[in-house]
């Protein structure tokens, strides 16, 4: 289930302290645990930075996101070098969410798990341009990557929506609005009967992959 995301502007104090948290995050994740990778064949690094990444999420200001993305790229490049030493094909991507930036993460998998994330997101069939303008100071680093647009999807089950109406968690109008917004509707066979899944587009997920030749193999 997608965690709650909160975008209301609220005064956040202590920005010097919050900037230091970025460096601590980087130091915690930059040295990928290869013993863990060899055993589990996949890993990830989310942006676990309080108060932004919590049960109720807040999107940091764009200047802070730029600092985070800069460090994410450095972490990615370090992971890339470590993974190339395994002499195995691997999946390594930055998942960059827009506008839900704080959900962004770095994801790696290989061997039996190399295809685990292939169908995580639906491709965005509408032509999209990567938002380089938001990260102008990082344009050279971002140009090292191929960026492919996918859909940040919120999923709703028909039976759960009906139950929401019964328990007065949502109104009929709210449920109808969700259904009408869905870009895809799928009938799904489940072990306890059939249900309908509604997929609602709430943004983009840009999958970033290092272009071949940008680091020595």
mmCIF file with all atom_site columns, C-alpha atoms in Angstrom:
data_model
loop_
_atom_site.group_PDB
_atom_site.id
_atom_site.type_symbol
_atom_site.label_atom_id
_atom_site.label_alt_id
_atom_site.label_comp_id
_atom_site.label_asym_id
_atom_site.label_entity_id
_atom_site.label_seq_id
_atom_site.pdbx_PDB_ins_code
_atom_site.Cartn_x
_atom_site.Cartn_y
_atom_site.Cartn_z
_atom_site.occupancy
_atom_site.B_iso_or_equiv
_atom_site.pdbx_formal_charge
_atom_site.auth_seq_id
_atom_site.auth_comp_id
_atom_site.auth_asym_id
_atom_site.auth_atom_id
_atom_site.pdbx_PDB_model_num
ATOM 1   C CA . UNK A 1 1   ? 0.000   0.000   0.000   1.00 0.00 ? 1   UNK A CA 1
ATOM 2   C CA . UNK A 1 2   ? 1.306   3.447   -0.850  1.00 0.00 ? 2   UNK A CA 1
ATOM 3   C CA . UNK A 1 3   ? 2.357   5.401   2.203   1.00 0.00 ? 3   UNK A CA 1
ATOM 4   C CA . UNK A 1 4   ? 0.640   8.673   2.994   1.00 0.00 ? 4   UNK A CA 1
ATOM 5   C CA . UNK A 1 5   ? 2.138   11.695  1.283   1.00 0.00 ? 5   UNK A CA 1
ATOM 6   C CA . UNK A 1 6   ? 1.697   15.178  2.675   1.00 0.00 ? 6   UNK A CA 1
ATOM 7   C CA . UNK A 1 7   ? 2.511   18.248  0.608   1.00 0.00 ? 7   UNK A CA 1
ATOM 8   C CA . UNK A 1 8   ? 1.018   21.092  2.683   1.00 0.00 ? 8   UNK A CA 1
ATOM 9   C CA . UNK A 1 9   ? 3.543   23.797  3.365   1.00 0.00 ? 9   UNK A CA 1
ATOM 10  C CA . UNK A 1 10  ? 4.546   23.982  6.992   1.00 0.00 ? 10  UNK A CA 1
ATOM 11  C CA . UNK A 1 11  ? 7.351   25.887  8.667   1.00 0.00 ? 11  UNK A CA 1
ATOM 12  C CA . UNK A 1 12  ? 10.414  23.661  8.996   1.00 0.00 ? 12  UNK A CA 1
ATOM 13  C CA . UNK A 1 13  ? 13.208  24.989  11.168  1.00 0.00 ? 13  UNK A CA 1
ATOM 14  C CA . UNK A 1 14  ? 16.861  24.106  11.453  1.00 0.00 ? 14  UNK A CA 1
ATOM 15  C CA . UNK A 1 15  ? 17.840  23.840  7.794   1.00 0.00 ? 15  UNK A CA 1
ATOM 16  C CA . UNK A 1 16  ? 21.559  23.641  8.631   1.00 0.00 ? 16  UNK A CA 1
ATOM 17  C CA . UNK A 1 17  ? 20.788  20.524  10.653  1.00 0.00 ? 17  UNK A CA 1
ATOM 18  C CA . UNK A 1 18  ? 18.656  19.074  7.869   1.00 0.00 ? 18  UNK A CA 1
ATOM 19  C CA . UNK A 1 19  ? 21.472  19.672  5.359   1.00 0.00 ? 19  UNK A CA 1
ATOM 20  C CA . UNK A 1 20  ? 23.831  17.678  7.581   1.00 0.00 ? 20  UNK A CA 1
ATOM 21  C CA . UNK A 1 21  ? 21.353  14.805  7.453   1.00 0.00 ? 21  UNK A CA 1
ATOM 22  C CA . UNK A 1 22  ? 21.992  14.477  3.711   1.00 0.00 ? 22  UNK A CA 1
ATOM 23  C CA . UNK A 1 23  ? 25.675  13.745  4.282   1.00 0.00 ? 23  UNK A CA 1
ATOM 24  C CA . UNK A 1 24  ? 24.819  11.247  7.032   1.00 0.00 ? 24  UNK A CA 1
ATOM 25  C CA . UNK A 1 25  ? 22.379  9.513   4.698   1.00 0.00 ? 25  UNK A CA 1
ATOM 26  C CA . UNK A 1 26  ? 25.060  9.312   2.014   1.00 0.00 ? 26  UNK A CA 1
ATOM 27  C CA . UNK A 1 27  ? 27.639  7.837   4.382   1.00 0.00 ? 27  UNK A CA 1
ATOM 28  C CA . UNK A 1 28  ? 25.118  5.232   5.546   1.00 0.00 ? 28  UNK A CA 1
ATOM 29  C CA . UNK A 1 29  ? 24.397  3.914   2.049   1.00 0.00 ? 29  UNK A CA 1
ATOM 30  C CA . UNK A 1 30  ? 27.350  4.663   -0.225  1.00 0.00 ? 30  UNK A CA 1
ATOM 31  C CA . UNK A 1 31  ? 29.309  1.524   0.638   1.00 0.00 ? 31  UNK A CA 1
ATOM 32  C CA . UNK A 1 32  ? 26.972  -1.148  -0.656  1.00 0.00 ? 32  UNK A CA 1
ATOM 33  C CA . UNK A 1 33  ? 27.119  -4.356  1.377   1.00 0.00 ? 33  UNK A CA 1
ATOM 34  C CA . UNK A 1 34  ? 28.259  -6.851  -1.237  1.00 0.00 ? 34  UNK A CA 1
ATOM 35  C CA . UNK A 1 35  ? 27.883  -9.796  1.135   1.00 0.00 ? 35  UNK A CA 1
ATOM 36  C CA . UNK A 1 36  ? 24.222  -8.847  1.546   1.00 0.00 ? 36  UNK A CA 1
ATOM 37  C CA . UNK A 1 37  ? 23.848  -8.429  -2.221  1.00 0.00 ? 37  UNK A CA 1
ATOM 38  C CA . UNK A 1 38  ? 25.373  -11.821 -2.953  1.00 0.00 ? 38  UNK A CA 1
ATOM 39  C CA . UNK A 1 39  ? 23.003  -13.476 -0.507  1.00 0.00 ? 39  UNK A CA 1
ATOM 40  C CA . UNK A 1 40  ? 19.783  -11.591 -1.320  1.00 0.00 ? 40  UNK A CA 1
ATOM 41  C CA . UNK A 1 41  ? 20.608  -10.495 -4.883  1.00 0.00 ? 41  UNK A CA 1
ATOM 42  C CA . UNK A 1 42  ? 18.949  -7.104  -4.499  1.00 0.00 ? 42  UNK A CA 1
ATOM 43  C CA . UNK A 1 43  ? 19.016  -3.973  -2.365  1.00 0.00 ? 43  UNK A CA 1
ATOM 44  C CA . UNK A 1 44  ? 17.842  -0.365  -2.340  1.00 0.00 ? 44  UNK A CA 1
ATOM 45  C CA . UNK A 1 45  ? 18.486  2.974   -0.675  1.00 0.00 ? 45  UNK A CA 1
ATOM 46  C CA . UNK A 1 46  ? 15.489  5.150   0.133   1.00 0.00 ? 46  UNK A CA 1
ATOM 47  C CA . UNK A 1 47  ? 15.670  8.749   1.318   1.00 0.00 ? 47  UNK A CA 1
ATOM 48  C CA . UNK A 1 48  ? 15.115  8.036   4.996   1.00 0.00 ? 48  UNK A CA 1
ATOM 49  C CA . UNK A 1 49  ? 15.507  11.611  6.152   1.00 0.00 ? 49  UNK A CA 1
ATOM 50  C CA . UNK A 1 50  ? 13.244  12.941  8.904   1.00 0.00 ? 50  UNK A CA 1
ATOM 51  C CA . UNK A 1 51  ? 10.950  14.899  8.884   1.00 0.00 ? 51  UNK A CA 1
ATOM 52  C CA . UNK A 1 52  ? 10.431  14.435  5.138   1.00 0.00 ? 52  UNK A CA 1
ATOM 53  C CA . UNK A 1 53  ? 10.335  10.648  4.890   1.00 0.00 ? 53  UNK A CA 1
ATOM 54  C CA . UNK A 1 54  ? 7.840   9.564   7.540   1.00 0.00 ? 54  UNK A CA 1
ATOM 55  C CA . UNK A 1 55  ? 4.313   8.180   7.828   1.00 0.00 ? 55  UNK A CA 1
ATOM 56  C CA . UNK A 1 56  ? 3.024   11.558  6.695   1.00 0.00 ? 56  UNK A CA 1
ATOM 57  C CA . UNK A 1 57  ? 5.490   12.635  4.032   1.00 0.00 ? 57  UNK A CA 1
ATOM 58  C CA . UNK A 1 58  ? 6.571   16.159  3.211   1.00 0.00 ? 58  UNK A CA 1
ATOM 59  C CA . UNK A 1 59  ? 8.182   17.186  -0.014  1.00 0.00 ? 59  UNK A CA 1
ATOM 60  C CA . UNK A 1 60  ? 11.363  19.206  0.662   1.00 0.00 ? 60  UNK A CA 1
ATOM 61  C CA . UNK A 1 61  ? 11.955  22.471  -1.207  1.00 0.00 ? 61  UNK A CA 1
ATOM 62  C CA . UNK A 1 62  ? 13.593  22.110  -4.592  1.00 0.00 ? 62  UNK A CA 1
ATOM 63  C CA . UNK A 1 63  ? 16.995  23.426  -3.459  1.00 0.00 ? 63  UNK A CA 1
ATOM 64  C CA . UNK A 1 64  ? 17.099  20.620  -0.880  1.00 0.00 ? 64  UNK A CA 1
ATOM 65  C CA . UNK A 1 65  ? 16.050  18.065  -3.495  1.00 0.00 ? 65  UNK A CA 1
ATOM 66  C CA . UNK A 1 66  ? 18.972  19.169  -5.658  1.00 0.00 ? 66  UNK A CA 1
ATOM 67  C CA . UNK A 1 67  ? 21.381  18.490  -2.800  1.00 0.00 ? 67  UNK A CA 1
ATOM 68  C CA . UNK A 1 68  ? 19.820  15.080  -2.274  1.00 0.00 ? 68  UNK A CA 1
ATOM 69  C CA . UNK A 1 69  ? 19.897  14.164  -5.944  1.00 0.00 ? 69  UNK A CA 1
ATOM 70  C CA . UNK A 1 70  ? 23.557  15.156  -6.190  1.00 0.00 ? 70  UNK A CA 1
ATOM 71  C CA . UNK A 1 71  ? 24.403  12.694  -3.413  1.00 0.00 ? 71  UNK A CA 1
ATOM 72  C CA . UNK A 1 72  ? 22.122  10.029  -4.883  1.00 0.00 ? 72  UNK A CA 1
ATOM 73  C CA . UNK A 1 73  ? 24.109  10.165  -8.105  1.00 0.00 ? 73  UNK A CA 1
ATOM 74  C CA . UNK A 1 74  ? 27.383  9.788   -6.198  1.00 0.00 ? 74  UNK A CA 1
ATOM 75  C CA . UNK A 1 75  ? 25.969  6.765   -4.359  1.00 0.00 ? 75  UNK A CA 1
ATOM 76  C CA . UNK A 1 76  ? 24.744  5.287   -7.648  1.00 0.00 ? 76  UNK A CA 1
ATOM 77  C CA . UNK A 1 77  ? 28.170  5.651   -9.273  1.00 0.00 ? 77  UNK A CA 1
ATOM 78  C CA . UNK A 1 78  ? 29.855  3.968   -6.315  1.00 0.00 ? 78  UNK A CA 1
ATOM 79  C CA . UNK A 1 79  ? 27.356  1.098   -6.424  1.00 0.00 ? 79  UNK A CA 1
ATOM 80  C CA . UNK A 1 80  ? 27.908  0.832   -10.168 1.00 0.00 ? 80  UNK A CA 1
ATOM 81  C CA . UNK A 1 81  ? 31.647  0.371   -9.761  1.00 0.00 ? 81  UNK A CA 1
ATOM 82  C CA . UNK A 1 82  ? 31.111  -2.301  -7.102  1.00 0.00 ? 82  UNK A CA 1
ATOM 83  C CA . UNK A 1 83  ? 28.546  -4.169  -9.198  1.00 0.00 ? 83  UNK A CA 1
ATOM 84  C CA . UNK A 1 84  ? 30.739  -4.224  -12.309 1.00 0.00 ? 84  UNK A CA 1
ATOM 85  C CA . UNK A 1 85  ? 33.345  -6.116  -10.283 1.00 0.00 ? 85  UNK A CA 1
ATOM 86  C CA . UNK A 1 86  ? 30.860  -8.994  -9.898  1.00 0.00 ? 86  UNK A CA 1
ATOM 87  C CA . UNK A 1 87  ? 31.164  -9.778  -13.619 1.00 0.00 ? 87  UNK A CA 1
ATOM 88  C CA . UNK A 1 88  ? 27.382  -10.290 -13.825 1.00 0.00 ? 88  UNK A CA 1
ATOM 89  C CA . UNK A 1 89  ? 24.607  -8.418  -15.591 1.00 0.00 ? 89  UNK A CA 1
ATOM 90  C CA . UNK A 1 90  ? 22.728  -6.237  -13.144 1.00 0.00 ? 90  UNK A CA 1
ATOM 91  C CA . UNK A 1 91  ? 19.797  -3.838  -12.801 1.00 0.00 ? 91  UNK A CA 1
ATOM 92  C CA . UNK A 1 92  ? 20.809  -0.527  -11.236 1.00 0.00 ? 92  UNK A CA 1
ATOM 93  C CA . UNK A 1 93  ? 18.580  2.514   -11.537 1.00 0.00 ? 93  UNK A CA 1
ATOM 94  C CA . UNK A 1 94  ? 17.650  5.736   -9.842  1.00 0.00 ? 94  UNK A CA 1
ATOM 95  C CA . UNK A 1 95  ? 13.900  5.954   -9.359  1.00 0.00 ? 95  UNK A CA 1
ATOM 96  C CA . UNK A 1 96  ? 13.270  9.701   -9.398  1.00 0.00 ? 96  UNK A CA 1
ATOM 97  C CA . UNK A 1 97  ? 9.729   10.638  -8.412  1.00 0.00 ? 97  UNK A CA 1
ATOM 98  C CA . UNK A 1 98  ? 8.026   13.861  -9.519  1.00 0.00 ? 98  UNK A CA 1
ATOM 99  C CA . UNK A 1 99  ? 6.487   15.615  -7.706  1.00 0.00 ? 99  UNK A CA 1
ATOM 100 C CA . UNK A 1 100 ? 6.813   13.101  -4.827  1.00 0.00 ? 100 UNK A CA 1
ATOM 101 C CA . UNK A 1 101 ? 10.598  13.505  -4.752  1.00 0.00 ? 101 UNK A CA 1
ATOM 102 C CA . UNK A 1 102 ? 11.091  12.112  -1.254  1.00 0.00 ? 102 UNK A CA 1
ATOM 103 C CA . UNK A 1 103 ? 9.937   8.676   -2.483  1.00 0.00 ? 103 UNK A CA 1
ATOM 104 C CA . UNK A 1 104 ? 12.943  8.534   -4.822  1.00 0.00 ? 104 UNK A CA 1
ATOM 105 C CA . UNK A 1 105 ? 15.435  5.723   -4.323  1.00 0.00 ? 105 UNK A CA 1
ATOM 106 C CA . UNK A 1 106 ? 18.334  3.761   -5.784  1.00 0.00 ? 106 UNK A CA 1
ATOM 107 C CA . UNK A 1 107 ? 17.562  0.136   -6.642  1.00 0.00 ? 107 UNK A CA 1
ATOM 108 C CA . UNK A 1 108 ? 19.880  -2.727  -7.580  1.00 0.00 ? 108 UNK A CA 1
ATOM 109 C CA . UNK A 1 109 ? 19.344  -6.399  -8.402  1.00 0.00 ? 109 UNK A CA 1
ATOM 110 C CA . UNK A 1 110 ? 21.130  -9.198  -10.244 1.00 0.00 ? 110 UNK A CA 1
ATOM 111 C CA . UNK A 1 111 ? 21.353  -12.942 -10.841 1.00 0.00 ? 111 UNK A CA 1
ATOM 112 C CA . UNK A 1 112 ? 17.980  -14.618 -10.096 1.00 0.00 ? 112 UNK A CA 1
ATOM 113 C CA . UNK A 1 113 ? 16.468  -11.261 -9.110  1.00 0.00 ? 113 UNK A CA 1
ATOM 114 C CA . UNK A 1 114 ? 17.643  -9.225  -12.092 1.00 0.00 ? 114 UNK A CA 1
ATOM 115 C CA . UNK A 1 115 ? 14.122  -8.960  -13.566 1.00 0.00 ? 115 UNK A CA 1
ATOM 116 C CA . UNK A 1 116 ? 12.344  -8.338  -10.255 1.00 0.00 ? 116 UNK A CA 1
ATOM 117 C CA . UNK A 1 117 ? 11.645  -4.656  -10.939 1.00 0.00 ? 117 UNK A CA 1
ATOM 118 C CA . UNK A 1 118 ? 10.956  -4.754  -14.675 1.00 0.00 ? 118 UNK A CA 1
ATOM 119 C CA . UNK A 1 119 ? 7.187   -4.378  -14.251 1.00 0.00 ? 119 UNK A CA 1
ATOM 120 C CA . UNK A 1 120 ? 7.141   -2.166  -11.159 1.00 0.00 ? 120 UNK A CA 1
ATOM 121 C CA . UNK A 1 121 ? 5.872   0.839   -13.121 1.00 0.00 ? 121 UNK A CA 1
ATOM 122 C CA . UNK A 1 122 ? 3.690   1.357   -16.173 1.00 0.00 ? 122 UNK A CA 1
ATOM 123 C CA . UNK A 1 123 ? 5.485   3.209   -18.945 1.00 0.00 ? 123 UNK A CA 1
ATOM 124 C CA . UNK A 1 124 ? 4.249   6.703   -19.672 1.00 0.00 ? 124 UNK A CA 1
ATOM 125 C CA . UNK A 1 125 ? 3.150   6.601   -23.302 1.00 0.00 ? 125 UNK A CA 1
ATOM 126 C CA . UNK A 1 126 ? 2.775   10.380  -23.413 1.00 0.00 ? 126 UNK A CA 1
ATOM 127 C CA . UNK A 1 127 ? 5.918   12.153  -24.595 1.00 0.00 ? 127 UNK A CA 1
ATOM 128 C CA . UNK A 1 128 ? 7.634   13.678  -21.574 1.00 0.00 ? 128 UNK A CA 1
ATOM 129 C CA . UNK A 1 129 ? 10.787  15.742  -21.222 1.00 0.00 ? 129 UNK A CA 1
ATOM 130 C CA . UNK A 1 130 ? 12.999  15.190  -18.220 1.00 0.00 ? 130 UNK A CA 1
ATOM 131 C CA . UNK A 1 131 ? 12.764  18.252  -15.899 1.00 0.00 ? 131 UNK A CA 1
ATOM 132 C CA . UNK A 1 132 ? 16.397  19.340  -16.232 1.00 0.00 ? 132 UNK A CA 1
ATOM 133 C CA . UNK A 1 133 ? 15.325  22.907  -15.419 1.00 0.00 ? 133 UNK A CA 1
ATOM 134 C CA . UNK A 1 134 ? 14.595  21.879  -11.825 1.00 0.00 ? 134 UNK A CA 1
ATOM 135 C CA . UNK A 1 135 ? 18.137  20.589  -11.378 1.00 0.00 ? 135 UNK A CA 1
ATOM 136 C CA . UNK A 1 136 ? 20.127  23.079  -13.460 1.00 0.00 ? 136 UNK A CA 1
ATOM 137 C CA . UNK A 1 137 ? 23.242  22.831  -11.279 1.00 0.00 ? 137 UNK A CA 1
ATOM 138 C CA . UNK A 1 138 ? 23.297  19.048  -11.850 1.00 0.00 ? 138 UNK A CA 1
ATOM 139 C CA . UNK A 1 139 ? 22.797  19.053  -15.619 1.00 0.00 ? 139 UNK A CA 1
ATOM 140 C CA . UNK A 1 140 ? 26.247  17.579  -16.350 1.00 0.00 ? 140 UNK A CA 1
ATOM 141 C CA . UNK A 1 141 ? 25.744  14.732  -13.888 1.00 0.00 ? 141 UNK A CA 1
ATOM 142 C CA . UNK A 1 142 ? 22.190  14.094  -15.042 1.00 0.00 ? 142 UNK A CA 1
ATOM 143 C CA . UNK A 1 143 ? 23.395  13.949  -18.647 1.00 0.00 ? 143 UNK A CA 1
ATOM 144 C CA . UNK A 1 144 ? 25.365  10.812  -17.747 1.00 0.00 ? 144 UNK A CA 1
ATOM 145 C CA . UNK A 1 145 ? 22.044  8.973   -17.539 1.00 0.00 ? 145 UNK A CA 1
ATOM 146 C CA . UNK A 1 146 ? 19.267  7.849   -19.827 1.00 0.00 ? 146 UNK A CA 1
ATOM 147 C CA . UNK A 1 147 ? 15.955  8.895   -18.246 1.00 0.00 ? 147 UNK A CA 1
ATOM 148 C CA . UNK A 1 148 ? 12.776  7.006   -19.083 1.00 0.00 ? 148 UNK A CA 1
ATOM 149 C CA . UNK A 1 149 ? 9.358   8.291   -18.011 1.00 0.00 ? 149 UNK A CA 1
ATOM 150 C CA . UNK A 1 150 ? 7.026   5.974   -16.105 1.00 0.00 ? 150 UNK A CA 1
ATOM 151 C CA . UNK A 1 151 ? 3.823   6.559   -14.165 1.00 0.00 ? 151 UNK A CA 1
ATOM 152 C CA . UNK A 1 152 ? 3.640   7.047   -10.419 1.00 0.00 ? 152 UNK A CA 1
ATOM 153 C CA . UNK A 1 153 ? 0.498   5.045   -9.779  1.00 0.00 ? 153 UNK A CA 1
ATOM 154 C CA . UNK A 1 154 ? -1.983  4.951   -6.923  1.00 0.00 ? 154 UNK A CA 1
ATOM 155 C CA . UNK A 1 155 ? -4.025  1.749   -6.985  1.00 0.00 ? 155 UNK A CA 1
ATOM 156 C CA . UNK A 1 156 ? -7.562  1.261   -5.732  1.00 0.00 ? 156 UNK A CA 1
ATOM 157 C CA . UNK A 1 157 ? -9.565  -1.961  -5.495  1.00 0.00 ? 157 UNK A CA 1
ATOM 158 C CA . UNK A 1 158 ? -13.263 -1.783  -6.316  1.00 0.00 ? 158 UNK A CA 1
ATOM 159 C CA . UNK A 1 159 ? -14.310 -3.861  -3.300  1.00 0.00 ? 159 UNK A CA 1
ATOM 160 C CA . UNK A 1 160 ? -12.284 -1.661  -0.964  1.00 0.00 ? 160 UNK A CA 1
ATOM 161 C CA . UNK A 1 161 ? -13.819 1.483   -2.445  1.00 0.00 ? 161 UNK A CA 1
ATOM 162 C CA . UNK A 1 162 ? -17.296 0.057   -1.881  1.00 0.00 ? 162 UNK A CA 1
ATOM 163 C CA . UNK A 1 163 ? -16.356 -0.714  1.704   1.00 0.00 ? 163 UNK A CA 1
ATOM 164 C CA . UNK A 1 164 ? -15.020 2.837   2.115   1.00 0.00 ? 164 UNK A CA 1
ATOM 165 C CA . UNK A 1 165 ? -18.482 4.145   1.230   1.00 0.00 ? 165 UNK A CA 1
ATOM 166 C CA . UNK A 1 166 ? -20.165 1.806   3.720   1.00 0.00 ? 166 UNK A CA 1
ATOM 167 C CA . UNK A 1 167 ? -17.892 2.866   6.594   1.00 0.00 ? 167 UNK A CA 1
ATOM 168 C CA . UNK A 1 168 ? -18.147 6.518   5.464   1.00 0.00 ? 168 UNK A CA 1
ATOM 169 C CA . UNK A 1 169 ? -14.422 6.826   4.861   1.00 0.00 ? 169 UNK A CA 1
ATOM 170 C CA . UNK A 1 170 ? -15.194 8.176   1.377   1.00 0.00 ? 170 UNK A CA 1
ATOM 171 C CA . UNK A 1 171 ? -18.331 9.557   -0.226  1.00 0.00 ? 171 UNK A CA 1
ATOM 172 C CA . UNK A 1 172 ? -19.840 8.141   -3.420  1.00 0.00 ? 172 UNK A CA 1
ATOM 173 C CA . UNK A 1 173 ? -18.710 11.276  -5.241  1.00 0.00 ? 173 UNK A CA 1
ATOM 174 C CA . UNK A 1 174 ? -15.130 10.768  -4.058  1.00 0.00 ? 174 UNK A CA 1
ATOM 175 C CA . UNK A 1 175 ? -15.161 7.147   -5.192  1.00 0.00 ? 175 UNK A CA 1
ATOM 176 C CA . UNK A 1 176 ? -16.608 8.117   -8.573  1.00 0.00 ? 176 UNK A CA 1
ATOM 177 C CA . UNK A 1 177 ? -13.890 10.749  -8.938  1.00 0.00 ? 177 UNK A CA 1
ATOM 178 C CA . UNK A 1 178 ? -11.217 8.086   -8.345  1.00 0.00 ? 178 UNK A CA 1
ATOM 179 C CA . UNK A 1 179 ? -12.814 5.759   -10.885 1.00 0.00 ? 179 UNK A CA 1
ATOM 180 C CA . UNK A 1 180 ? -13.126 8.528   -13.480 1.00 0.00 ? 180 UNK A CA 1
ATOM 181 C CA . UNK A 1 181 ? -9.473  9.525   -13.002 1.00 0.00 ? 181 UNK A CA 1
ATOM 182 C CA . UNK A 1 182 ? -8.176  5.995   -13.579 1.00 0.00 ? 182 UNK A CA 1
ATOM 183 C CA . UNK A 1 183 ? -5.944  5.720   -16.642 1.00 0.00 ? 183 UNK A CA 1
ATOM 184 C CA . UNK A 1 184 ? -6.269  1.947   -16.548 1.00 0.00 ? 184 UNK A CA 1
ATOM 185 C CA . UNK A 1 185 ? -8.950  -0.429  -15.252 1.00 0.00 ? 185 UNK A CA 1
ATOM 186 C CA . UNK A 1 186 ? -8.156  -4.111  -14.874 1.00 0.00 ? 186 UNK A CA 1
ATOM 187 C CA . UNK A 1 187 ? -10.265 -7.111  -13.917 1.00 0.00 ? 187 UNK A CA 1
ATOM 188 C CA . UNK A 1 188 ? -8.160  -9.268  -11.607 1.00 0.00 ? 188 UNK A CA 1
ATOM 189 C CA . UNK A 1 189 ? -8.769  -12.872 -10.621 1.00 0.00 ? 189 UNK A CA 1
ATOM 190 C CA . UNK A 1 190 ? -8.018  -13.374 -6.932  1.00 0.00 ? 190 UNK A CA 1
ATOM 191 C CA . UNK A 1 191 ? -8.075  -16.462 -4.742  1.00 0.00 ? 191 UNK A CA 1
ATOM 192 C CA . UNK A 1 192 ? -11.245 -15.220 -3.014  1.00 0.00 ? 192 UNK A CA 1
ATOM 193 C CA . UNK A 1 193 ? -13.002 -14.004 -6.176  1.00 0.00 ? 193 UNK A CA 1
ATOM 194 C CA . UNK A 1 194 ? -12.677 -11.406 -8.916  1.00 0.00 ? 194 UNK A CA 1
ATOM 195 C CA . UNK A 1 195 ? -12.056 -7.716  -8.311  1.00 0.00 ? 195 UNK A CA 1
ATOM 196 C CA . UNK A 1 196 ? -11.425 -4.586  -10.351 1.00 0.00 ? 196 UNK A CA 1
ATOM 197 C CA . UNK A 1 197 ? -8.223  -2.572  -9.992  1.00 0.00 ? 197 UNK A CA 1
ATOM 198 C CA . UNK A 1 198 ? -8.202  1.143   -10.801 1.00 0.00 ? 198 UNK A CA 1
ATOM 199 C CA . UNK A 1 199 ? -4.861  2.795   -11.543 1.00 0.00 ? 199 UNK A CA 1
ATOM 200 C CA . UNK A 1 200 ? -4.648  6.558   -11.056 1.00 0.00 ? 200 UNK A CA 1
ATOM 201 C CA . UNK A 1 201 ? -1.766  8.663   -12.376 1.00 0.00 ? 201 UNK A CA 1
ATOM 202 C CA . UNK A 1 202 ? -0.371  10.889  -9.603  1.00 0.00 ? 202 UNK A CA 1
ATOM 203 C CA . UNK A 1 203 ? 2.926   11.875  -11.214 1.00 0.00 ? 203 UNK A CA 1
ATOM 204 C CA . UNK A 1 204 ? 6.040   10.617  -12.933 1.00 0.00 ? 204 UNK A CA 1
ATOM 205 C CA . UNK A 1 205 ? 8.778   8.199   -11.994 1.00 0.00 ? 205 UNK A CA 1
ATOM 206 C CA . UNK A 1 206 ? 11.919  8.769   -14.033 1.00 0.00 ? 206 UNK A CA 1
ATOM 207 C CA . UNK A 1 207 ? 14.089  5.664   -14.247 1.00 0.00 ? 207 UNK A CA 1
ATOM 208 C CA . UNK A 1 208 ? 17.702  6.719   -14.606 1.00 0.00 ? 208 UNK A CA 1
ATOM 209 C CA . UNK A 1 209 ? 20.301  4.321   -16.022 1.00 0.00 ? 209 UNK A CA 1
ATOM 210 C CA . UNK A 1 210 ? 23.950  5.194   -16.516 1.00 0.00 ? 210 UNK A CA 1
ATOM 211 C CA . UNK A 1 211 ? 24.763  5.485   -20.209 1.00 0.00 ? 211 UNK A CA 1
ATOM 212 C CA . UNK A 1 212 ? 27.260  2.962   -21.501 1.00 0.00 ? 212 UNK A CA 1
ATOM 213 C CA . UNK A 1 213 ? 30.807  4.231   -21.607 1.00 0.00 ? 213 UNK A CA 1
ATOM 214 C CA . UNK A 1 214 ? 30.395  6.886   -18.914 1.00 0.00 ? 214 UNK A CA 1
ATOM 215 C CA . UNK A 1 215 ? 32.410  4.815   -16.455 1.00 0.00 ? 215 UNK A CA 1
ATOM 216 C CA . UNK A 1 216 ? 35.194  2.431   -17.273 1.00 0.00 ? 216 UNK A CA 1
ATOM 217 C CA . UNK A 1 217 ? 34.051  -1.173  -17.086 1.00 0.00 ? 217 UNK A CA 1
#
